[in-house]
Amino acid sequence: MTDFLKPMVEIEHLHKTFGPETAVKDFNLSIAEGEFVTLLGPSGCGKTTTLRCIAGLERPESGEIRIGDEIVVSPEKDIYLFPEHRNIGMVFQSYAVWPHMTVFDNVAYGLRVRRASSAVIKKQTTRALELVGLDQLAERYATKLSGGQRQRVALARAIVYEPKVILFDEPLSNLDAKLREQMRDEIVRLQKEVGITSVFVTHDQSEALVMSDRVVVMDKAVIQQIGDPQTIYANPVNAFVANFIGVTSLLEGALLGRTGEYCDMEIELGNGQAPLRIQAVGGDGAEQGSSVILSLRPEDITLHTEAPSGTSYGNLLEGSVIDTVYLGSFLECRIQVGSHEIGIQIDHFEQLEPGQKVFLTFQPNHGLALAS
Ligand SMILES: Nc1ncnc2c1ncn2[C@@H]1O[C@H](COP(=O)(O)OP(=O)(O)OP(=O)(O)O)[C@@H](O)[C@H]1O
Ligand SMILES: [Mg+2]
């Protein structure tokens, strides 16, 4: 990760309600100059509302937002700047291009509104079109463009007046899978090339992990965790984040105590099976006897078709195959363990039959205990 120094967007104690509903609750985040931050979370968790508060399209009840050195909103200080005075570019899900204008005029529009000279308009519009790879199509009408090309026009429009910050609200969700990936990589390349501070909203976790310097995971109007993609994936702070980021199996249990760096846990298997003692890492903040959740990633579980000789730490689960799904380079397999379904990944050459008895093991440092 790049080291970022100067804050560009600072959000403190942001609070926004719609009638009885709290859309964003005590949101705090400092985004550095040139950083790419993604707001990630399920539908309705408050991502768009946060973005719209930064843009000035929603007015929060309380809190403060600064962009650069300027306070753009603070109900307490009676400050509110209109969107057009915030020096922000925006790209939304809908392409928002004007059909009756050429590509060039669509992109130049923002500069014309700002009464830029024609020399500046020509220079900056041409540069923005080059950056998004549309310089050859400058004179084409926007109606004669593909979805991906329209989204590039929207991107060029957002960057043409060289704003301090660019806000993206699910800009890729109207594109098909392949184009989506291509545009995703292009946005990242463009962002690094221009070095513009970016806030990107998505509910697609793989998009967030691939694109971002840092990810802000939200649920029910509240930030759950802020961290770089590796941290969010490997060290989720709670079961919500573990479950939302990537695939994981969650098993409830209790913390018995600690042995060195490991937590000793007893997990409930259900379906009449005796509770199982295991060792895992994590368990931060959990006290002895309190309930904890074991998070197991599919790639961290080893499958055995014969009972393996015992492990010193006892992380051995017995189960039966439910089904397998072919995913190209590997198979995804669901295993019934007690009342749980546990997902694992296996090499494609392994033959598994539904109902077949199997054994699962995992290293203590591959299981993560999470305070529930
Ligand atoms: N203009 C509005 N009037 C009333 N309620 C609203 C309004 N805008 C948003 N909300 C509510 O605020 C909450 C947060 O909405 P928001 O649009 O920020 O969610 P989101 O995370 O962007 O979801 P999605 O992934 O579906 O776009 C939701 O419960 C939503 O119903
Ligand atoms: Mg939204």
Short mmCIF file of C-alpha atoms and ligand atoms in Angstrom, two decimals:
data_model
loop_
_atom_site.label_atom_id
_atom_site.label_comp_id
_atom_site.label_asym_id
_atom_site.label_seq_id
_atom_site.Cartn_x
_atom_site.Cartn_y
_atom_site.Cartn_z
CA MET A 1 0.00 0.00 0.00
CA THR A 2 1.17 3.49 -0.80
CA ASP A 3 1.85 5.79 2.11
CA PHE A 4 -0.58 8.63 2.19
CA LEU A 5 0.09 11.74 4.16
CA LYS A 6 -2.21 14.70 3.76
CA PRO A 7 -5.92 14.22 4.44
CA MET A 8 -8.12 15.28 1.53
CA VAL A 9 -11.58 14.33 2.79
CA GLU A 10 -12.31 14.28 6.51
CA ILE A 11 -15.63 13.13 7.84
CA GLU A 12 -16.40 13.46 11.52
CA HIS A 13 -19.46 12.22 13.40
CA LEU A 14 -21.60 12.32 10.27
CA HIS A 15 -25.24 11.61 11.06
CA LYS A 16 -28.10 11.47 8.59
CA THR A 17 -31.68 10.36 9.12
CA PHE A 18 -34.70 10.09 6.86
CA GLY A 19 -37.74 10.46 9.10
CA PRO A 20 -37.55 7.70 11.70
CA GLU A 21 -34.77 5.90 9.84
CA THR A 22 -31.06 6.44 10.51
CA ALA A 23 -29.21 6.10 7.20
CA VAL A 24 -25.72 7.01 8.47
CA LYS A 25 -24.72 6.88 12.11
CA ASP A 26 -21.66 8.57 13.66
CA PHE A 27 -19.52 8.01 10.55
CA ASN A 28 -15.82 8.93 10.96
CA LEU A 29 -13.26 8.63 8.18
CA SER A 30 -10.19 10.46 7.00
CA ILE A 31 -9.24 9.93 3.35
CA ALA A 32 -5.74 10.88 2.25
CA GLU A 33 -4.82 12.78 -0.88
CA GLY A 34 -4.58 10.32 -3.79
CA GLU A 35 -6.16 7.48 -1.84
CA PHE A 36 -8.78 5.11 -3.29
CA VAL A 37 -11.32 4.26 -0.59
CA THR A 38 -14.32 2.01 -1.11
CA LEU A 39 -17.53 1.98 0.89
CA LEU A 40 -18.76 -1.60 0.88
CA GLY A 41 -21.87 -3.11 2.40
CA PRO A 42 -25.26 -4.65 1.72
CA SER A 43 -28.18 -2.81 0.17
CA GLY A 44 -29.54 -0.05 2.40
CA CYS A 45 -26.51 0.19 4.70
CA GLY A 46 -25.97 3.88 3.95
CA LYS A 47 -23.27 3.94 1.26
CA THR A 48 -25.04 6.23 -1.20
CA THR A 49 -26.25 8.51 1.57
CA THR A 50 -22.67 8.96 2.82
CA LEU A 51 -21.51 9.74 -0.72
CA ARG A 52 -24.36 12.19 -1.27
CA CYS A 53 -23.48 13.97 1.98
CA ILE A 54 -19.89 14.38 0.72
CA ALA A 55 -21.21 15.67 -2.60
CA GLY A 56 -23.66 18.07 -0.96
CA LEU A 57 -26.74 16.34 -2.39
CA GLU A 58 -27.93 15.44 1.12
CA ARG A 59 -27.70 17.60 4.21
CA PRO A 60 -26.75 15.73 7.38
CA GLU A 61 -28.31 16.57 10.77
CA SER A 62 -24.92 16.73 12.42
CA GLY A 63 -21.22 16.13 11.88
CA GLU A 64 -18.62 17.85 9.76
CA ILE A 65 -17.08 17.18 6.34
CA ARG A 66 -13.91 18.90 5.15
CA ILE A 67 -12.49 18.74 1.64
CA GLY A 68 -8.94 19.98 1.46
CA ASP A 69 -8.77 22.77 4.03
CA GLU A 70 -12.38 23.78 3.62
CA ILE A 71 -15.38 22.84 5.73
CA VAL A 72 -18.07 21.95 3.18
CA VAL A 73 -20.78 21.08 5.67
CA SER A 74 -21.27 21.51 9.39
CA PRO A 75 -24.80 21.99 10.71
CA GLU A 76 -23.30 22.90 14.09
CA LYS A 77 -21.31 25.76 12.50
CA ASP A 78 -24.14 26.56 10.12
CA ILE A 79 -21.98 25.82 7.07
CA TYR A 80 -23.27 24.24 3.89
CA LEU A 81 -21.65 24.52 0.46
CA PHE A 82 -23.67 23.67 -2.62
CA PRO A 83 -22.42 20.71 -4.69
CA GLU A 84 -21.08 22.99 -7.46
CA HIS A 85 -18.85 24.75 -4.91
CA ARG A 86 -17.25 21.56 -3.58
CA ASN A 87 -14.85 20.81 -6.45
CA ILE A 88 -16.01 17.22 -6.75
CA GLY A 89 -16.52 14.93 -9.73
CA MET A 90 -19.23 12.28 -9.71
CA VAL A 91 -19.88 9.08 -11.65
CA PHE A 92 -23.11 7.22 -11.10
CA GLN A 93 -24.67 3.92 -12.08
CA SER A 94 -26.81 5.49 -14.77
CA TYR A 95 -24.56 6.83 -17.49
CA ALA A 96 -25.92 10.38 -17.35
CA VAL A 97 -24.68 11.39 -20.77
CA TRP A 98 -26.63 13.78 -22.97
CA PRO A 99 -27.81 12.01 -26.12
CA HIS A 100 -28.15 15.16 -28.22
CA MET A 101 -24.48 16.10 -27.78
CA THR A 102 -21.26 14.70 -29.16
CA VAL A 103 -18.79 12.94 -26.92
CA PHE A 104 -16.60 16.06 -26.93
CA ASP A 105 -19.47 18.36 -25.97
CA ASN A 106 -20.65 16.00 -23.25
CA VAL A 107 -17.22 16.09 -21.66
CA ALA A 108 -16.64 19.81 -22.25
CA TYR A 109 -19.98 20.75 -20.66
CA GLY A 110 -18.64 21.04 -17.11
CA LEU A 111 -15.91 23.43 -18.25
CA ARG A 112 -18.33 25.54 -20.29
CA VAL A 113 -20.60 25.89 -17.26
CA ARG A 114 -17.55 27.04 -15.32
CA ARG A 115 -16.89 29.57 -18.11
CA ALA A 116 -13.46 28.23 -18.99
CA SER A 117 -11.74 29.76 -22.03
CA SER A 118 -12.04 27.87 -25.30
CA ALA A 119 -8.31 27.08 -25.22
CA VAL A 120 -8.68 25.48 -21.76
CA ILE A 121 -11.81 23.64 -22.86
CA LYS A 122 -10.03 22.19 -25.88
CA LYS A 123 -6.92 21.19 -23.93
CA GLN A 124 -8.59 19.65 -20.88
CA THR A 125 -11.38 17.91 -22.80
CA THR A 126 -8.87 16.37 -25.19
CA ARG A 127 -6.74 15.20 -22.28
CA ALA A 128 -9.73 13.69 -20.44
CA LEU A 129 -10.83 11.87 -23.62
CA GLU A 130 -7.31 10.52 -24.10
CA LEU A 131 -7.23 9.30 -20.51
CA VAL A 132 -10.39 7.25 -20.97
CA GLY A 133 -9.44 6.12 -24.50
CA LEU A 134 -12.20 7.99 -26.33
CA ASP A 135 -10.14 10.55 -28.25
CA GLN A 136 -10.96 8.83 -31.54
CA LEU A 137 -14.70 9.10 -30.88
CA ALA A 138 -14.83 12.77 -29.87
CA GLU A 139 -17.22 13.79 -32.65
CA ARG A 140 -19.60 10.85 -32.32
CA TYR A 141 -23.07 11.37 -30.84
CA ALA A 142 -23.55 9.84 -27.42
CA THR A 143 -26.51 7.75 -28.62
CA LYS A 144 -24.14 5.83 -30.91
CA LEU A 145 -22.00 4.46 -28.11
CA SER A 146 -21.89 1.13 -26.31
CA GLY A 147 -22.58 0.91 -22.56
CA GLY A 148 -18.88 0.79 -21.75
CA GLN A 149 -18.16 3.78 -23.97
CA ARG A 150 -20.95 5.77 -22.33
CA GLN A 151 -19.54 5.01 -18.92
CA ARG A 152 -16.17 6.25 -20.18
CA VAL A 153 -17.83 9.50 -21.25
CA ALA A 154 -19.25 9.80 -17.73
CA LEU A 155 -15.78 9.19 -16.32
CA ALA A 156 -14.21 11.80 -18.59
CA ARG A 157 -16.91 14.27 -17.58
CA ALA A 158 -16.11 13.73 -13.93
CA ILE A 159 -12.37 14.29 -14.30
CA VAL A 160 -12.31 17.02 -16.96
CA TYR A 161 -12.29 20.00 -14.61
CA GLU A 162 -9.66 18.33 -12.44
CA PRO A 163 -11.67 18.10 -9.23
CA LYS A 164 -9.99 17.38 -5.91
CA VAL A 165 -12.14 14.34 -5.28
CA ILE A 166 -14.11 11.94 -7.43
CA LEU A 167 -17.11 10.02 -6.12
CA PHE A 168 -18.30 6.80 -7.75
CA ASP A 169 -21.67 5.24 -6.92
CA GLU A 170 -21.77 1.67 -8.30
CA PRO A 171 -20.61 2.90 -11.72
CA LEU A 172 -20.06 -0.61 -13.09
CA SER A 173 -23.28 -2.33 -12.13
CA ASN A 174 -25.01 -1.75 -15.48
CA LEU A 175 -22.20 -3.39 -17.45
CA ASP A 176 -21.88 -7.05 -18.35
CA ALA A 177 -19.32 -9.15 -16.46
CA LYS A 178 -16.45 -8.87 -18.89
CA LEU A 179 -16.80 -5.16 -19.52
CA ARG A 180 -17.22 -4.64 -15.83
CA GLU A 181 -13.82 -6.14 -15.14
CA GLN A 182 -12.23 -4.15 -17.94
CA MET A 183 -13.70 -0.85 -16.71
CA ARG A 184 -12.73 -1.72 -13.16
CA ASP A 185 -9.08 -2.05 -14.18
CA GLU A 186 -9.31 1.11 -16.24
CA ILE A 187 -10.68 3.14 -13.37
CA VAL A 188 -7.84 1.94 -11.15
CA ARG A 189 -5.24 2.76 -13.82
CA LEU A 190 -6.78 6.17 -14.41
CA GLN A 191 -7.00 6.92 -10.72
CA LYS A 192 -3.32 6.10 -10.19
CA GLU A 193 -2.31 8.05 -13.28
CA VAL A 194 -4.22 11.19 -12.34
CA GLY A 195 -3.62 10.63 -8.61
CA ILE A 196 -7.10 11.82 -7.75
CA THR A 197 -8.62 11.09 -4.35
CA SER A 198 -11.48 8.64 -4.91
CA VAL A 199 -14.44 7.36 -2.94
CA PHE A 200 -16.04 4.36 -4.59
CA VAL A 201 -19.31 2.74 -3.54
CA THR A 202 -20.11 -0.89 -4.25
CA HIS A 203 -21.81 -3.90 -2.73
CA ASP A 204 -19.50 -6.20 -4.67
CA GLN A 205 -16.75 -7.36 -2.35
CA SER A 206 -14.38 -8.59 -5.02
CA GLU A 207 -14.56 -5.21 -6.73
CA ALA A 208 -13.74 -3.54 -3.41
CA LEU A 209 -10.83 -5.85 -2.67
CA VAL A 210 -9.26 -5.49 -6.11
CA MET A 211 -9.62 -1.73 -6.50
CA SER A 212 -9.05 -0.15 -3.12
CA ASP A 213 -6.25 1.13 -0.96
CA ARG A 214 -8.70 0.88 1.95
CA VAL A 215 -12.16 -0.57 2.35
CA VAL A 216 -14.84 0.73 4.71
CA VAL A 217 -17.28 -2.05 5.51
CA MET A 218 -20.72 -0.79 6.56
CA ASP A 219 -23.81 -2.48 7.89
CA LYS A 220 -27.05 -0.90 9.12
CA ALA A 221 -25.75 2.68 8.90
CA VAL A 222 -22.66 1.90 10.97
CA ILE A 223 -19.01 1.39 9.98
CA GLN A 224 -18.01 -2.16 10.93
CA GLN A 225 -14.35 -2.05 9.92
CA ILE A 226 -11.86 0.10 8.03
CA GLY A 227 -8.72 -1.49 6.64
CA ASP A 228 -6.69 -2.39 3.60
CA PRO A 229 -8.06 -5.34 1.58
CA GLN A 230 -5.67 -7.90 3.09
CA THR A 231 -6.55 -6.89 6.64
CA ILE A 232 -10.27 -6.89 5.98
CA TYR A 233 -10.05 -10.36 4.46
CA ALA A 234 -7.59 -11.97 6.86
CA ASN A 235 -8.55 -10.18 10.07
CA PRO A 236 -12.24 -9.31 10.01
CA VAL A 237 -13.25 -7.78 13.33
CA ASN A 238 -16.60 -9.51 13.55
CA ALA A 239 -18.76 -12.22 12.02
CA PHE A 240 -20.56 -9.74 9.76
CA VAL A 241 -17.32 -8.65 8.05
CA ALA A 242 -16.02 -12.23 7.85
CA ASN A 243 -19.21 -13.35 6.19
CA PHE A 244 -19.57 -10.37 3.89
CA ILE A 245 -15.98 -10.40 2.60
CA GLY A 246 -15.26 -13.57 0.70
CA VAL A 247 -16.72 -16.92 1.56
CA THR A 248 -16.56 -18.29 5.05
CA SER A 249 -18.26 -20.86 7.27
CA LEU A 250 -19.26 -19.62 10.69
CA LEU A 251 -19.66 -21.97 13.68
CA GLU A 252 -20.82 -20.84 17.08
CA GLY A 253 -18.99 -21.83 20.20
CA ALA A 254 -17.53 -20.69 23.50
CA LEU A 255 -14.09 -19.53 24.54
CA LEU A 256 -12.62 -21.99 27.05
CA GLY A 257 -9.30 -20.24 27.55
CA ARG A 258 -6.01 -19.51 25.83
CA THR A 259 -2.89 -21.53 25.13
CA GLY A 260 -0.09 -19.21 24.06
CA GLU A 261 -1.30 -17.28 21.03
CA TYR A 262 -4.24 -19.61 20.46
CA CYS A 263 -7.80 -19.61 21.72
CA ASP A 264 -9.16 -22.88 23.00
CA MET A 265 -12.75 -23.12 21.86
CA GLU A 266 -15.60 -25.52 22.11
CA ILE A 267 -17.83 -25.42 19.05
CA GLU A 268 -21.39 -26.66 18.80
CA LEU A 269 -21.89 -29.04 15.89
CA GLY A 270 -25.60 -29.68 16.35
CA ASN A 271 -27.62 -32.67 15.11
CA GLY A 272 -26.79 -34.60 18.28
CA GLN A 273 -23.03 -34.48 17.73
CA ALA A 274 -20.89 -33.81 20.80
CA PRO A 275 -19.32 -30.32 21.01
CA LEU A 276 -15.80 -30.24 19.58
CA ARG A 277 -12.70 -28.70 21.12
CA ILE A 278 -10.53 -26.81 18.69
CA GLN A 279 -7.80 -24.20 18.60
CA ALA A 280 -7.89 -21.00 16.56
CA VAL A 281 -6.38 -17.54 16.48
CA GLY A 282 -8.13 -14.26 17.25
CA GLY A 283 -10.75 -14.01 19.95
CA ASP A 284 -9.76 -10.40 20.65
CA GLY A 285 -11.97 -8.87 23.28
CA ALA A 286 -13.65 -12.18 24.18
CA GLU A 287 -13.54 -13.34 27.77
CA GLN A 288 -13.28 -16.88 29.04
CA GLY A 289 -16.70 -18.52 28.88
CA SER A 290 -18.14 -15.98 26.47
CA SER A 291 -19.57 -16.99 23.14
CA VAL A 292 -17.35 -16.72 20.08
CA ILE A 293 -17.77 -17.60 16.41
CA LEU A 294 -15.27 -19.67 14.47
CA SER A 295 -14.70 -18.43 10.92
CA LEU A 296 -13.25 -20.89 8.42
CA ARG A 297 -12.31 -19.91 4.86
CA PRO A 298 -12.76 -22.64 2.21
CA GLU A 299 -9.12 -22.41 1.11
CA ASP A 300 -7.89 -22.99 4.67
CA ILE A 301 -9.54 -26.37 5.14
CA THR A 302 -7.88 -29.64 4.15
CA LEU A 303 -10.04 -32.56 3.06
CA HIS A 304 -9.22 -36.19 3.86
CA THR A 305 -11.10 -39.20 2.55
CA GLU A 306 -9.54 -41.43 5.25
CA ALA A 307 -9.43 -40.52 8.93
CA PRO A 308 -6.14 -38.66 9.43
CA SER A 309 -3.99 -39.59 12.41
CA GLY A 310 -4.85 -37.22 15.25
CA THR A 311 -3.58 -33.66 15.39
CA SER A 312 -2.14 -32.23 18.60
CA TYR A 313 -4.65 -29.39 18.57
CA GLY A 314 -7.71 -31.48 17.67
CA ASN A 315 -8.99 -29.45 14.71
CA LEU A 316 -10.68 -32.41 13.09
CA LEU A 317 -14.26 -32.36 11.81
CA GLU A 318 -16.17 -35.36 10.53
CA GLY A 319 -18.83 -34.96 7.91
CA SER A 320 -20.35 -36.08 4.66
CA VAL A 321 -20.32 -34.64 1.16
CA ILE A 322 -23.44 -32.71 0.15
CA ASP A 323 -22.42 -31.73 -3.38
CA THR A 324 -19.61 -30.37 -5.51
CA VAL A 325 -19.60 -27.56 -8.06
CA TYR A 326 -17.04 -27.32 -10.83
CA LEU A 327 -15.48 -23.82 -10.98
CA GLY A 328 -12.83 -24.18 -13.66
CA SER A 329 -9.52 -24.45 -11.87
CA PHE A 330 -10.97 -26.02 -8.72
CA LEU A 331 -14.08 -27.60 -7.22
CA GLU A 332 -16.17 -26.07 -4.51
CA CYS A 333 -17.61 -28.67 -2.21
CA ARG A 334 -20.18 -28.47 0.58
CA ILE A 335 -19.71 -30.77 3.54
CA GLN A 336 -22.37 -31.50 6.14
CA VAL A 337 -20.84 -31.38 9.62
CA GLY A 338 -23.49 -31.79 12.31
CA SER A 339 -26.08 -29.17 11.46
CA HIS A 340 -23.58 -27.02 9.53
CA GLU A 341 -22.73 -26.78 5.88
CA ILE A 342 -19.04 -26.10 5.47
CA GLY A 343 -17.65 -24.91 2.14
CA ILE A 344 -14.24 -26.11 1.00
CA GLN A 345 -12.14 -25.89 -2.16
CA ILE A 346 -10.51 -28.95 -3.67
CA ASP A 347 -8.43 -29.79 -6.72
CA HIS A 348 -10.45 -30.94 -9.69
CA PHE A 349 -8.90 -34.41 -9.81
CA GLU A 350 -10.51 -35.49 -6.57
CA GLN A 351 -13.63 -37.62 -6.99
CA LEU A 352 -16.27 -37.13 -4.31
CA GLU A 353 -19.69 -38.73 -4.19
CA PRO A 354 -22.66 -37.16 -2.39
CA GLY A 355 -23.06 -38.85 0.99
CA GLN A 356 -19.41 -39.92 1.13
CA LYS A 357 -17.84 -39.72 4.57
CA VAL A 358 -14.95 -37.24 4.79
CA PHE A 359 -12.72 -35.55 7.37
CA LEU A 360 -11.73 -31.90 7.53
CA THR A 361 -8.70 -30.46 9.29
CA PHE A 362 -7.39 -26.91 9.62
CA GLN A 363 -4.33 -25.37 11.20
CA PRO A 364 -5.02 -23.33 14.35
CA ASN A 365 -3.71 -20.20 12.60
CA HIS A 366 -6.25 -20.75 9.79
CA GLY A 367 -9.29 -20.69 12.04
CA LEU A 368 -10.36 -17.29 13.30
CA ALA A 369 -12.29 -16.80 16.53
CA LEU A 370 -14.55 -13.74 16.42
CA ALA A 371 -16.34 -12.14 19.33
CA SER A 372 -20.03 -12.50 18.57
N1 LIG B 1 -34.44 10.04 0.06
C1 LIG B 1 -34.67 9.09 0.99
N2 LIG B 1 -35.81 9.10 1.71
C2 LIG B 1 -36.05 8.18 2.67
N3 LIG B 1 -35.21 7.18 2.98
C3 LIG B 1 -34.07 7.12 2.29
C4 LIG B 1 -33.74 8.05 1.26
N4 LIG B 1 -32.53 7.72 0.76
C5 LIG B 1 -32.12 6.63 1.44
N5 LIG B 1 -33.04 6.27 2.36
C6 LIG B 1 -32.91 5.14 3.30
O1 LIG B 1 -31.66 5.22 3.96
C7 LIG B 1 -31.05 3.96 4.06
C8 LIG B 1 -29.69 4.00 3.40
O2 LIG B 1 -29.88 4.16 2.02
P1 LIG B 1 -28.68 4.22 0.98
O3 LIG B 1 -29.26 4.60 -0.33
O4 LIG B 1 -27.62 5.11 1.52
O5 LIG B 1 -28.18 2.72 0.96
P2 LIG B 1 -27.08 2.00 0.06
O6 LIG B 1 -26.08 1.42 0.98
O7 LIG B 1 -26.57 2.94 -0.97
O8 LIG B 1 -27.89 0.82 -0.62
P3 LIG B 1 -27.85 0.21 -2.12
O9 LIG B 1 -26.70 -0.75 -2.13
O10 LIG B 1 -29.16 -0.49 -2.25
O11 LIG B 1 -27.67 1.34 -3.07
C9 LIG B 1 -31.99 2.97 3.41
O12 LIG B 1 -32.70 2.31 4.41
C10 LIG B 1 -32.90 3.83 2.55
O13 LIG B 1 -34.18 3.28 2.48
MG MG B 2 -26.71 2.99 -3.05
#
